[in-house]
XYZ file of C-alpha atoms in Angstrom:
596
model
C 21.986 -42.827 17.364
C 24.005 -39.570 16.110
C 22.308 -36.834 15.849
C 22.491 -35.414 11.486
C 23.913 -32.232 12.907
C 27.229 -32.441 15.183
C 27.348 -30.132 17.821
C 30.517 -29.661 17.953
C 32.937 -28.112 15.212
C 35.631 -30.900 13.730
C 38.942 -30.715 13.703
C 41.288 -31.696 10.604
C 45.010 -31.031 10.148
C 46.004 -28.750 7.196
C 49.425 -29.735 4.662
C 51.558 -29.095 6.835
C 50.080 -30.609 10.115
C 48.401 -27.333 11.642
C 44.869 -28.460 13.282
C 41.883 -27.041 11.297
C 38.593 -26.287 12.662
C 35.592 -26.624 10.415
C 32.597 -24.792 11.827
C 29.260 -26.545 11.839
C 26.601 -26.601 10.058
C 24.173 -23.813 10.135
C 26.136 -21.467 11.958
C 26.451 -18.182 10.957
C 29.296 -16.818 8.978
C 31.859 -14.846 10.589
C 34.207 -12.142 9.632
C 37.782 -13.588 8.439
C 39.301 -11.501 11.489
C 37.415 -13.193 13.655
C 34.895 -10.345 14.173
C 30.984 -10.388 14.597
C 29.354 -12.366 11.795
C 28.153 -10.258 8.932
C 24.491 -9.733 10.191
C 25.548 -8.966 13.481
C 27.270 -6.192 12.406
C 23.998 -4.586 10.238
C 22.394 -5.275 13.139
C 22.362 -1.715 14.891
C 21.989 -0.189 11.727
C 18.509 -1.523 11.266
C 17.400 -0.990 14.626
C 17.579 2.920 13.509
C 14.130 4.610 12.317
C 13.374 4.962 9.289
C 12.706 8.998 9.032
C 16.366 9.058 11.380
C 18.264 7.193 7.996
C 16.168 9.330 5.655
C 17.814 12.407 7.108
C 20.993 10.942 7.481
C 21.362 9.619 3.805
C 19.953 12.874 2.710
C 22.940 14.642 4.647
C 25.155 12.423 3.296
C 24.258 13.045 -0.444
C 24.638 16.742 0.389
C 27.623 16.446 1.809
C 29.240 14.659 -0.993
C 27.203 17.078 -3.638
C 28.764 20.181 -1.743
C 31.760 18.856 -1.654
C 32.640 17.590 -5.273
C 30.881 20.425 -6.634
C 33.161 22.911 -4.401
C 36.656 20.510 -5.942
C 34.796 20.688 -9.233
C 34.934 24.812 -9.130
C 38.361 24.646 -7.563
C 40.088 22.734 -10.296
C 38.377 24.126 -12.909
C 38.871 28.255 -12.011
C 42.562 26.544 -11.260
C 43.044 25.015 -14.997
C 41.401 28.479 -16.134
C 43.631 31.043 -13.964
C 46.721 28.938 -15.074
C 45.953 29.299 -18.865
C 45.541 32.953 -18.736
C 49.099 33.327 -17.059
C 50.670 30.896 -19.591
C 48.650 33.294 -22.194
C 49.838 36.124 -20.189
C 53.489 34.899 -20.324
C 53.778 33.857 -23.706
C 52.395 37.318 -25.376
C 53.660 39.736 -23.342
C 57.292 38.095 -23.038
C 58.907 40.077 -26.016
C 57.678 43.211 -24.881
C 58.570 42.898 -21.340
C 62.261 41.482 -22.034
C 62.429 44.771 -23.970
C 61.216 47.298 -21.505
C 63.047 46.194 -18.390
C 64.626 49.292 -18.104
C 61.194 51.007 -18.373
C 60.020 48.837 -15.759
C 62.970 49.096 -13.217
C 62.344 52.905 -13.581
C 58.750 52.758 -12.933
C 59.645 50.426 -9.840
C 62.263 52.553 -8.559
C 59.540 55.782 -8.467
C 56.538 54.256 -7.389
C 55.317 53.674 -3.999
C 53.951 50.110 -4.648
C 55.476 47.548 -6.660
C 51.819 46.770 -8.358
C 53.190 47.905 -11.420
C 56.047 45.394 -11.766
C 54.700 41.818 -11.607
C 57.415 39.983 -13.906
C 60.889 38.222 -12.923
C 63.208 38.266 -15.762
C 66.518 37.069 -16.157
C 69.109 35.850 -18.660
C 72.224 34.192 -19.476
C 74.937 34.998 -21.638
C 76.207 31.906 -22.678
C 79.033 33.825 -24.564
C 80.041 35.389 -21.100
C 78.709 32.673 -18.706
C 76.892 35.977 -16.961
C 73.390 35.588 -15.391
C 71.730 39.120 -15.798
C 68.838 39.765 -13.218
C 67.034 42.159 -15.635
C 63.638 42.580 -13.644
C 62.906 41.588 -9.745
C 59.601 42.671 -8.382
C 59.940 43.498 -4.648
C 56.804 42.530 -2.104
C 55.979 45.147 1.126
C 58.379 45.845 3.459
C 61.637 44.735 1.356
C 60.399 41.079 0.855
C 62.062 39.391 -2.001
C 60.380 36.626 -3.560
C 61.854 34.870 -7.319
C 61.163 31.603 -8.902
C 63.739 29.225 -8.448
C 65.121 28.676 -11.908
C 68.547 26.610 -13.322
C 72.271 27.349 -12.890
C 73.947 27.935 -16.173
C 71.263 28.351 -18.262
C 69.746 25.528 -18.243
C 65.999 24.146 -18.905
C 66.215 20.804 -16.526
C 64.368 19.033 -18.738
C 61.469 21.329 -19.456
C 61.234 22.854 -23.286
C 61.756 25.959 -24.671
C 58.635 28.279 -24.655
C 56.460 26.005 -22.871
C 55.394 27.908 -19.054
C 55.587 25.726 -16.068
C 55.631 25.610 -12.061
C 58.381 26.204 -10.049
C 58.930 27.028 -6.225
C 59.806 30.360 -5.213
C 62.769 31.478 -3.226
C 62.058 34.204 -0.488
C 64.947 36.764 0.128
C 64.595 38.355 3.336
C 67.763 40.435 3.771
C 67.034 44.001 2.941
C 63.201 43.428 4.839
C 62.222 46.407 6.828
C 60.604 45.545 10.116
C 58.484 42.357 10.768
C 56.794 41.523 7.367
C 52.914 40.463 7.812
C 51.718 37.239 7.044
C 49.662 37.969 4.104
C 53.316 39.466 2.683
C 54.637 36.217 3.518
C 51.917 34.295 1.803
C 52.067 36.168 -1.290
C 55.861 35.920 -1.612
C 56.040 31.866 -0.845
C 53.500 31.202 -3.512
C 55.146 29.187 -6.668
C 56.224 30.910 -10.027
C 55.109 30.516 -13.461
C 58.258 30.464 -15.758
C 58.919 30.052 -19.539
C 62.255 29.801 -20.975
C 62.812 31.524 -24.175
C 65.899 31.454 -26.309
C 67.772 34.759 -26.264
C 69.369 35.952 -29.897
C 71.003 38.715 -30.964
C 72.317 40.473 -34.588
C 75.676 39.430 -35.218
C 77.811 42.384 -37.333
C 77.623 40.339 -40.506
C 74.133 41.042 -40.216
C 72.924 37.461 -38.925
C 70.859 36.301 -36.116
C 73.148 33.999 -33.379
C 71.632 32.831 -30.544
C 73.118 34.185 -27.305
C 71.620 32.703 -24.543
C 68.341 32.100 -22.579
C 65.884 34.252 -21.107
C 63.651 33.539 -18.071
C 60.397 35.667 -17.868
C 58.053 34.202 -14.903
C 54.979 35.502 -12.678
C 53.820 34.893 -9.622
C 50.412 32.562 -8.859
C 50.356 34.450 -5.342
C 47.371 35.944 -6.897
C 45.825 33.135 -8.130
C 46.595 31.182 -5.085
C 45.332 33.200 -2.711
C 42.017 33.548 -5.139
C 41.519 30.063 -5.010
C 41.789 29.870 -1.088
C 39.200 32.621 -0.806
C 37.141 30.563 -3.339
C 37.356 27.032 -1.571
C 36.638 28.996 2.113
C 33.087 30.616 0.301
C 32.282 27.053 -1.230
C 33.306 25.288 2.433
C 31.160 27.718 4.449
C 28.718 27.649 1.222
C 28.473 23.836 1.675
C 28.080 24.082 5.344
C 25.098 26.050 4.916
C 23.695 24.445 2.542
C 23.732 20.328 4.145
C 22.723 22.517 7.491
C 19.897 24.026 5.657
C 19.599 20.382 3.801
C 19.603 19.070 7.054
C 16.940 20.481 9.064
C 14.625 20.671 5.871
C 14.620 17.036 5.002
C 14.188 16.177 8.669
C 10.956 18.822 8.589
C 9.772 17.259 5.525
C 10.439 13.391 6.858
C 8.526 14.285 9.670
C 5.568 15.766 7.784
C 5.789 13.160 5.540
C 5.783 9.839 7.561
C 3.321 11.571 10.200
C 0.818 9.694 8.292
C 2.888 6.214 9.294
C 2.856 7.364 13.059
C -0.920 7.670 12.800
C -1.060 4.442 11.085
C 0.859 2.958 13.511
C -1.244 4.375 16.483
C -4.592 2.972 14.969
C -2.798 0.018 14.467
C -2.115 -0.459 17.733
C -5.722 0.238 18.814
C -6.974 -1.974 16.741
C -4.258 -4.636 18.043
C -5.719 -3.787 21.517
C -9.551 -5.079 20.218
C -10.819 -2.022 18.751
C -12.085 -3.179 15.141
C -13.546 -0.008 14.275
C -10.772 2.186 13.874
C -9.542 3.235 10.368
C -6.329 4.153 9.422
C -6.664 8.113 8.361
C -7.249 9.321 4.336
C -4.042 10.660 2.873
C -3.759 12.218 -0.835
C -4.977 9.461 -3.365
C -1.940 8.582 -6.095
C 0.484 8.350 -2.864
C 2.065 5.854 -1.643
C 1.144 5.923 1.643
C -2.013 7.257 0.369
C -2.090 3.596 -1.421
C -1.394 2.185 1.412
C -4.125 3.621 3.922
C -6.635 2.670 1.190
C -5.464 -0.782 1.144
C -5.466 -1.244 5.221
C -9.205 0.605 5.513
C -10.020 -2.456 2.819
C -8.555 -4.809 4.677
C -9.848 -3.833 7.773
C -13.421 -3.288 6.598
C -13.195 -7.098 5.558
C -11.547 -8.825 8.824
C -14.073 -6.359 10.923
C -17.099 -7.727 8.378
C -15.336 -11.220 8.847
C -15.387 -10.585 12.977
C -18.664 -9.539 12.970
C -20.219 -12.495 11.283
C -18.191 -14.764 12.884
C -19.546 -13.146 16.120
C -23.210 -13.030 14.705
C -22.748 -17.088 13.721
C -21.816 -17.784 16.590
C -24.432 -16.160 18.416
C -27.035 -17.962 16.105
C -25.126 -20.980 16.718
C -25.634 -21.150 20.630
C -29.188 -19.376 20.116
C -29.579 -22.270 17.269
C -28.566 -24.940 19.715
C -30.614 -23.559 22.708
C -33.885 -23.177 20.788
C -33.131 -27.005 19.310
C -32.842 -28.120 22.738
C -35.843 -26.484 24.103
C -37.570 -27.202 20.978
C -36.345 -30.756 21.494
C -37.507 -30.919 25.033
C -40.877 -29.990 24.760
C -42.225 -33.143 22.692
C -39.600 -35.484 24.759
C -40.951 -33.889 27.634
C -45.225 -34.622 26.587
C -44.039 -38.266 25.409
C -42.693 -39.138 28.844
C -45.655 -37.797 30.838
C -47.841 -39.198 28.611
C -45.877 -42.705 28.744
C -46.236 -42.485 32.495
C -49.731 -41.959 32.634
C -50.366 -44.760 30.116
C -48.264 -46.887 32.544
C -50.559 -45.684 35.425
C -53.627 -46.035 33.497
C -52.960 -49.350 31.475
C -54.222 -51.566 34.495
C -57.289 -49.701 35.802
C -60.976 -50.790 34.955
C -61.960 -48.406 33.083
C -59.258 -46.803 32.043
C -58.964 -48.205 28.153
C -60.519 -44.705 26.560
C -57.755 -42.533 28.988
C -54.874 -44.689 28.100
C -55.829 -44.845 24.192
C -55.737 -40.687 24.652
C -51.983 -40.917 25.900
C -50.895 -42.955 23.084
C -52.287 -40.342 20.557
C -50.522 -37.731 22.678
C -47.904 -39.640 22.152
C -48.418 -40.643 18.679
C -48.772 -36.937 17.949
C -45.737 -35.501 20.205
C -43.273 -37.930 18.040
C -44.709 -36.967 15.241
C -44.036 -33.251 16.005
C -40.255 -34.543 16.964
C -39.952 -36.047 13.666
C -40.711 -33.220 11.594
C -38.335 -30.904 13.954
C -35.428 -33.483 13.201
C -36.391 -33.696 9.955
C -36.324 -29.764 9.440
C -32.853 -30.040 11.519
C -31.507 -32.139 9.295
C -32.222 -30.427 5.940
C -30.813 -26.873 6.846
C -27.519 -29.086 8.211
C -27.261 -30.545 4.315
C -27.890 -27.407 2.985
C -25.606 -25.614 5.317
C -22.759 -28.282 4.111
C -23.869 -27.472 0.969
C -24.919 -31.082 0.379
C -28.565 -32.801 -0.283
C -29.041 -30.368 -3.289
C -28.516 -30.529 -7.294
C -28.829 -27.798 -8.923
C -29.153 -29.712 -12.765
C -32.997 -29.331 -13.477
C -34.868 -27.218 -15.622
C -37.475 -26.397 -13.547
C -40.813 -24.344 -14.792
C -41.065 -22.266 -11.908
C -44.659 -20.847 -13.479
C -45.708 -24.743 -12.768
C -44.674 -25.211 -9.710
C -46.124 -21.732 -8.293
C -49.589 -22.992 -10.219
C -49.482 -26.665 -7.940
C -49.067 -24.637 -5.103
C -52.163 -22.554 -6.013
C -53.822 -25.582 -6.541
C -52.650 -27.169 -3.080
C -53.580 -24.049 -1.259
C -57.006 -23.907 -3.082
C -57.645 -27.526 -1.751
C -56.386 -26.226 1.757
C -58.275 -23.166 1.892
C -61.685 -23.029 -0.767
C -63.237 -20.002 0.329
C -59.353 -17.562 0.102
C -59.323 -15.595 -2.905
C -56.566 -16.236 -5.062
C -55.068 -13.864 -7.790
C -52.718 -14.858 -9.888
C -50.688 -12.584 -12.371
C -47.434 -11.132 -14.284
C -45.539 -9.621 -12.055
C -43.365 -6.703 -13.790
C -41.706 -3.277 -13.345
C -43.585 0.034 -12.300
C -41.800 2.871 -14.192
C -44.873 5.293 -13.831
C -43.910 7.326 -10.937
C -39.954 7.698 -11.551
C -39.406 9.034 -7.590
C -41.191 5.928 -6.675
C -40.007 2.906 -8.659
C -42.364 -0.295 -7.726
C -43.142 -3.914 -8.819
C -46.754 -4.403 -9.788
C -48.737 -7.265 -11.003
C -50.937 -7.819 -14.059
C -53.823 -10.149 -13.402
C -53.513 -13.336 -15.571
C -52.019 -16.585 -15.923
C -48.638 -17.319 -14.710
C -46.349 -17.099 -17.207
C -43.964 -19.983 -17.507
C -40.180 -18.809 -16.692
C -37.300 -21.698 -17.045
C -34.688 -21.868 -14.121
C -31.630 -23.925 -13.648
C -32.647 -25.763 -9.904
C -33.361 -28.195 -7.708
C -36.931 -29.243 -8.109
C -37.370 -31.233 -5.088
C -35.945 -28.025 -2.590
C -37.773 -25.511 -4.953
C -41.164 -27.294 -4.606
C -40.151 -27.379 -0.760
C -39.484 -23.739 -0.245
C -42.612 -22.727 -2.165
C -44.753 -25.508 -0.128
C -43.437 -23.869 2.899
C -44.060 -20.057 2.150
C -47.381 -21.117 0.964
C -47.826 -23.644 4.090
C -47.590 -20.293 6.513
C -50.264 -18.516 4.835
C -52.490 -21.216 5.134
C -51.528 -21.540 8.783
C -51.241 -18.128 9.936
C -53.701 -15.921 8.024
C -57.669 -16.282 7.820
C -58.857 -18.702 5.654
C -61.074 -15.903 3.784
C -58.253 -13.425 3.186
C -57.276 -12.794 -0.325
C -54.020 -13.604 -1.641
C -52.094 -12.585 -4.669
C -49.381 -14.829 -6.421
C -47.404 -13.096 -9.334
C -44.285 -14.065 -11.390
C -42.594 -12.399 -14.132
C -38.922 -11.879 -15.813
C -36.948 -8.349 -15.079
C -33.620 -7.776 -16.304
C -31.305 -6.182 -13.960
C -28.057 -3.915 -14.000
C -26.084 -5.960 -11.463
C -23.735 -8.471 -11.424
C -24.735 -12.235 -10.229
C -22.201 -12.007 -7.235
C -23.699 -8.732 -6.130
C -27.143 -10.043 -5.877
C -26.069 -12.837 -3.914
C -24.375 -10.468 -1.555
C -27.571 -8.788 -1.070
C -28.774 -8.838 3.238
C -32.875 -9.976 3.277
C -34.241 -6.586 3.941
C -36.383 -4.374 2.112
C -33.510 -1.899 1.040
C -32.123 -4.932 -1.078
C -35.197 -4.868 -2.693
C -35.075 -1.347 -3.454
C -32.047 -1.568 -4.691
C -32.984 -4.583 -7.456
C -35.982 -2.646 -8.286
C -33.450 0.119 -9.093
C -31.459 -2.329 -10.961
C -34.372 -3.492 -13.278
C -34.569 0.512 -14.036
C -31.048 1.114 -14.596
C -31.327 -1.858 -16.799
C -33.922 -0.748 -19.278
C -31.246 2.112 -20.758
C -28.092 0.085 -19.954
C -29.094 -3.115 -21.243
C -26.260 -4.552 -19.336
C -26.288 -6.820 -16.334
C -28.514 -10.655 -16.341
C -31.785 -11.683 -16.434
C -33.782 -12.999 -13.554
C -37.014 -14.351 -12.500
C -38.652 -12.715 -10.164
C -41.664 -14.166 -7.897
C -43.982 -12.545 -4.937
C -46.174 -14.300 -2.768
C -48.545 -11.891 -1.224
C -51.221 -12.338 1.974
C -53.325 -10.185 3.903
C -53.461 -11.724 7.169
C -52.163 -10.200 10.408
C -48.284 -10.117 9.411
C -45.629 -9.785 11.459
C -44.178 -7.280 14.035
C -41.856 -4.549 12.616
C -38.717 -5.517 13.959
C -39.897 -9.625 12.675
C -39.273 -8.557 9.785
C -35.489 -8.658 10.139
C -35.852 -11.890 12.005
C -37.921 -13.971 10.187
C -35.707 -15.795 8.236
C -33.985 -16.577 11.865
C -34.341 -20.639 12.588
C -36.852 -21.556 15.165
C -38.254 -18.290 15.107
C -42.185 -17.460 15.165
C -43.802 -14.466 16.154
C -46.319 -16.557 18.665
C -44.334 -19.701 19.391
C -47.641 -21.165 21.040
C -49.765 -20.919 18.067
C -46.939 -22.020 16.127
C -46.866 -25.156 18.247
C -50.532 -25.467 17.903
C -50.327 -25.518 14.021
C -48.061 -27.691 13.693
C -45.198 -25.431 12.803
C -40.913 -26.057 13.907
C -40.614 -22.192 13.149
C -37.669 -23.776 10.427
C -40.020 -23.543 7.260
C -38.544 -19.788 6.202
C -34.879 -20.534 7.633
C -34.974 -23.444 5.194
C -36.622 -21.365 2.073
C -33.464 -18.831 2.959
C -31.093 -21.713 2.541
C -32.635 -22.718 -0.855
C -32.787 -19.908 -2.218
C -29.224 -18.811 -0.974
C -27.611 -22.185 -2.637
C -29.503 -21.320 -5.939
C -27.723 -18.085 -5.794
C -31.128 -15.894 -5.527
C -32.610 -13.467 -3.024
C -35.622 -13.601 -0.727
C -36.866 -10.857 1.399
C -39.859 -10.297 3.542
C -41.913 -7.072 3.698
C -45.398 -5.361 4.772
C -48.106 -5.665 2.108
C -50.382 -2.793 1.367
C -52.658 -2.867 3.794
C -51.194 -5.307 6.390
C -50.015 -8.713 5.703
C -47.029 -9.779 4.504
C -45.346 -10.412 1.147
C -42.555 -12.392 0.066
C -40.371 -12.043 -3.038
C -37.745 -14.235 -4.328
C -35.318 -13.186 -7.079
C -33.810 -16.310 -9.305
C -31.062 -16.496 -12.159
C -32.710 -17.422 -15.111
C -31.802 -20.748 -17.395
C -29.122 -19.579 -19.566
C -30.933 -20.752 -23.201
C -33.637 -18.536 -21.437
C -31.712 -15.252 -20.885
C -30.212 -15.327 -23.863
C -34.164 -15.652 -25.625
C-alpha cells in the first residue's frame, strides 16, 4: 500500500526538457535563492526578549526621528538661505552694477575683503569685450568666481532668474599656503543672475548693449548648513543615547512586574499552590493581568484542595464502609458457626435459636448500611431524586412531630414561627414564636424531604433523653443574596451568620429571593466542638458504640446534606442555648409562593 504522502520529492521535465523537482507535501517553504525557509529565518529574532526588542525598536524610531527631523531642518534653512540670496541678488543688482567703482575702491583700501561680496561682469556685445567689473578676493590672494558663459551667453538659463553654478578657484597671485577654511570658502558654488545690459543711444533711445553677470557666493551659507547638520548629528546622537538608556530604565521598571510573575510562576510550577502573583496598579495591563492569574489561581488551588479533601473522604469513605461492612459480616459468621456447633447438641435448641436472631439482627443492620450506601451513591450521581412536587414543608415537619410524639410521649415538644430578631442590631438572631406551624410551599422531592426530616428527627430520639424538651420552628425570611451564593455556602455557623445578615440587609433592599427557613432544636448532650464541623461527614458518630447499639450507620446526616444540597438549600449544625444541638435548613421557596 502507498503511503498518501510520498517521501520523496517528484521529478517532472519543464518545456524544454529541463528536470523539475516538485517539493512534497507539507514541507516548508523555502526562499527562491535557495536560502533558509521563511520561518527559519524569524527564527533568532524571536528567541530575543521582549524588554531587549522594546529598546531596540525604541532606538530605532529615534534614530529615524533624529534623523529626518535633522534633513527636515537642513533642506528647509537650505530653501530659506537660497531665497534670501536670490532676494539679495535681484534688489541690490542695479545698485551694485552702478557702484563698482565705489566698491573696487573700498576693496583696494580695506584690510579685509568683507566689504565686497559680489562678482560682476559684462559683455559688450557691440565690442565682443568681457569687462570684469567687480572680483572679491578671499585671504591670502585666493581667487574664487562663478563659472559663467563665453560670449555672453545664458546656456539655457533665463534672463533675471538666479541660479547655481560652480566656482573657479584662481590661485596665482596666493601668498603663502592658504588654510583650509580659505579653501572651503572659495570652492563653494555661486549664485548668478544674468541681466540684460542697456544703454542711451544719442538719439535719445534705450539699445540694449550686452549682458551683465552679478553673482554671490553660498560659501556662507554652505558652511552654515555644515555647522547646522554637525549640531543636529551630535544633537541626534545625544538624544537616541539619552533615548536609549531611558527606555531600557523604563522597560526594566516596567516589565519587573513580568519577572516577578514569572518567578511565582515557576514556584507554583514546582507544587507551591499558594503563591500569588504580586498587585500592580489597577487599570494596567499587567495590572489586568495579575488580577486575572490571582483569580485563576485562587480557583485551580480551591479546585486542588477539594480534589485533595474528596479524595481523602473517598479512601476515609471506603475504609469506614469496609470496617463498617465487616463488623455485621464478621457477627453473622461467628454466629453461623456457633449455630453449626450448637444445631446437634441436646439441649442446645434455645442457644442456637439466639444465634439466628444474632444473625437475623446483624443482616438486618447490613441491610440498612447498604441501603444508606446506596442512596448517598444516587444522590451523589445526582440520580434517585425529582425535584417536581409541591411539597408543604409545614406538613411534613407536623408528621414528624407526630412520629416523634409516638416515639417519645413524655419529650416536650414546642412548635412555632420561626422569624428574624432585629431587636439587638449588634446581635442579629433567629427566634421562634410559639404556635402552629405555618404552612410554607417548596418545589421538592417529597419522598427525600420526608427522609431527611425522619432522619434529623430519628437522632434526637436516639441520642438525647427521652424527657428533654425540644423545639421545632419554621417560618419564611427573605434574603439579600443570590440563589448560587447560598448554595456556595460551607455548613458552619458563619454561613449562618451570614444569611441571618442577609434576611437584614433584605428588609431595606428588598432585593434578593425568598426562602423557607426551618430549625430543629434539642437539648440533649450535643456534640463535641470540633463535631460540629464533622457531622455532616459519612459514617461519622461521636460514640460509634452507642451508635451501633441504636441502631444507627452514622449516614443519616451525610444523607440529609445530600438532600438538601440537590434541592439547592443549606443545612448547618450548631450549639443550642444551653447545650444540645440545633439544626437549620434554608430552602428556595415555590416560585407562585415568592412571588405571594
Amino acid at each position: 500500500m502507498k503511503s498518501p504522502v510520498d517521501p520523496k520529492p517528484t521529478k517532472r521535465a519543464d518545456a524544454d526538457g529541463t528536470p523539475k523537482t516538485t517539493p512534497r507535501k507539507g514541507a516548508a517553504p523555502r526562499a527562491k535563492d535557495g536560502g533558509a525557509p521563511y520561518g527559519a529565518r524569524f527564527s533568532g529574532i524571536q528567541k530575543i526578549p521582549l524588554g531587549a526588542k522594546l529598546v531596540i525598536s525604541i532606538i530605532v524610531l529615534l534614530s529615524v526621528g533624529t534623523v529626518s527631523i535633522s534633513l527636515s531642518i537642513r533642506q528647509l534653512v537650505n530653501s530659506y538661505m537660497l531665497q534670501r540670496t536670490d532676494s539679495q541678488l535681484l534688489q541690490q543688482a542695479e545698485l551694485v552694477f552702478k557702484n563698482t567703482t565705489l566698491l573696487n575702491d573700498t576693496k583696494s583700501t580695506a584690510d579685509s575683503n568683507s566689504f565686497v561680496s559680489y562678482y560682476v561682469q559684462a559683455y559688450d556685445r557691440q565690442t565682443c569685450s568681457t569687462y570684469k567689473l567687480l572680483q572679491p578676493m578671499y585671504r591670502d590672494g585666493v581667487i574664487s568666481r562663478p563659472l559663467l558663459p563665453r560670449g555672453g551667453g545664458l546656456d539655457g538659463h533665463e534672463i533675471a532668474v538666479p541660479y547655481t553654478t560652480p566656482a573657479v578657484v584662481d590661485l596665482e597671485n596666493v601668498k603663502g599656503q592658504p588654510d583650509h577654511e580659505t579653501m572651503v570658502m572659495a570652492q563653494a558654488p555661486w549664485r548668478v543672475v544674468a541681466l540684460r545690459w542697456v544703454s542711451d543711444s544719442a538719439n535719445g533711445t534705450i539699445e540694449p548693449r550686452g549682458v551683465i553677470y552679478i553673482g554671490l557666493s553660498l560659501g556662507n551659507q554652505v558652511d552654515m548648513i555644515d555647522n547646522l547638520t554637525r549640531f543636529c548629528v551630535i544633537v541626534g546622537v545625544a538624544v537616541v543615547l539619552l533615548g536609549g538608556v531611558i527606555s531600557a530604565i523604563t522597560v526594566q521598571r516596567t516589565l519587573s512586574p513580568l519577572k516577578r510573575i514569572e518567578k511565582t510562576a515557576a514556584k507554583i510550577a514546582a507544587g507551591d499552590l499558594s503563591q500569588r502573583v504580586p498587585d500592580a496598579p489597577e487599570g494596567t495591563e499587567v495590572g489586568t493581568l495579575a488580577k486575572s492569574l490571582n483569580t485563576m489561581l485562587a480557583q485551580i488551588e480551591r479546585s486542588f484542595r477539594q480534589q485533595q479533601a474528596t479524595t481523602e473522604k473517598m479512601k476515609r469513605f471506603v475504609s469506614d464502609a469496609s470496617h463498617e461492612l465487616r463488623t455485621p459480616l464478621a457477627a453473622i459468621h461467628g454466629y453461623a458457626e456457633l449455630y453449626r456447633m450448637q444445631r446437634n447438641e441436646p439441649g442446645q435448641i434455645e442457644r442456637a435459636d439466639d444465634s439466628i436472631a444474632h444473625i437475623e439482627a446483624s443482616s438486618a443492620r447490613m441491610t440498612l448500611l447498604v441501603e444508606d450506601l446506596l442512596s448517598l451513591a444516587r444522590l451523589d450521581e445526582g440520580h434517585g431524586i425529582s425535584i417536581t412536587d409541591h411539597i408543604d414543608l409545614g406538613s411534613v415537619i407536623r408528621e414528624s412531630v407526630d412520629d416523634l410524639h409516638a416515639l417519645d410521649p413524655e419529650r416536650d415538644i414546642t412548635t412555632g414561627v420561626l422569624g428574624l430578631d432585629v431587636s439587638e442590631p449588634d446581635h442579629l438572631q433567629l427566634s421562634m414564636t410559639p404556635g402552629e406551624l405555618p404552612s410554607v410551599m417548596i418545589v421538592a422531592d417529597g419522598t427525600r424531604l420526608h427522609q431527611m426530616v425522619t432522619n434529623i428527627v430519628g437522632n434526637i430520639h436516639r441520642y438525647t433523653p427521652a424527657d428533654s424538651p425540644v423545639e421545632l420552628s419554621l417560618g419564611v425570611l427573605g434574603i439579600d443574596m443570590a440563589l448560587d451564593e447560598l448554595t456556595s455556602l460551607a455548613s458552619e455557623e458563619e454561613s449562618l451568620q451570614a444569611i441571618v445578615g442577609a434576611a437584614a440587609r433584605f428588609t431595606v433592599t428588598q432585593r434578593g429571593m425568598m426562602v423557607s427557613v426551618a430549625r430543629f432544636t434539642d437539648h440533649g448532650p450535643g456534640v463535641p466542638p470540633d463535631g460540629l464541623a464533622r457531622i455532616f461527614e459519612r459514617f461519622y458518630t461521636a460514640d460509634p458504640s452507642r451508635a451501633r447499639q441504636k441502631g444507627g450507620t452514622g449516614l443519616g446526616m451525610a444523607i440529609a446534606q445530600s438532600v438538601i444540597n440537590a434541592h439547592r438549600g443549606f443545612i448547618c449544625a450548631t450549639e443550642s442555648p444551653g447545650g444540645g444541638l440545633t439544626f437549620t435548613i434554608v430552602l428556595p421557596l415555590a416560585p407562585d409562593e415568592a412571588e405571594s
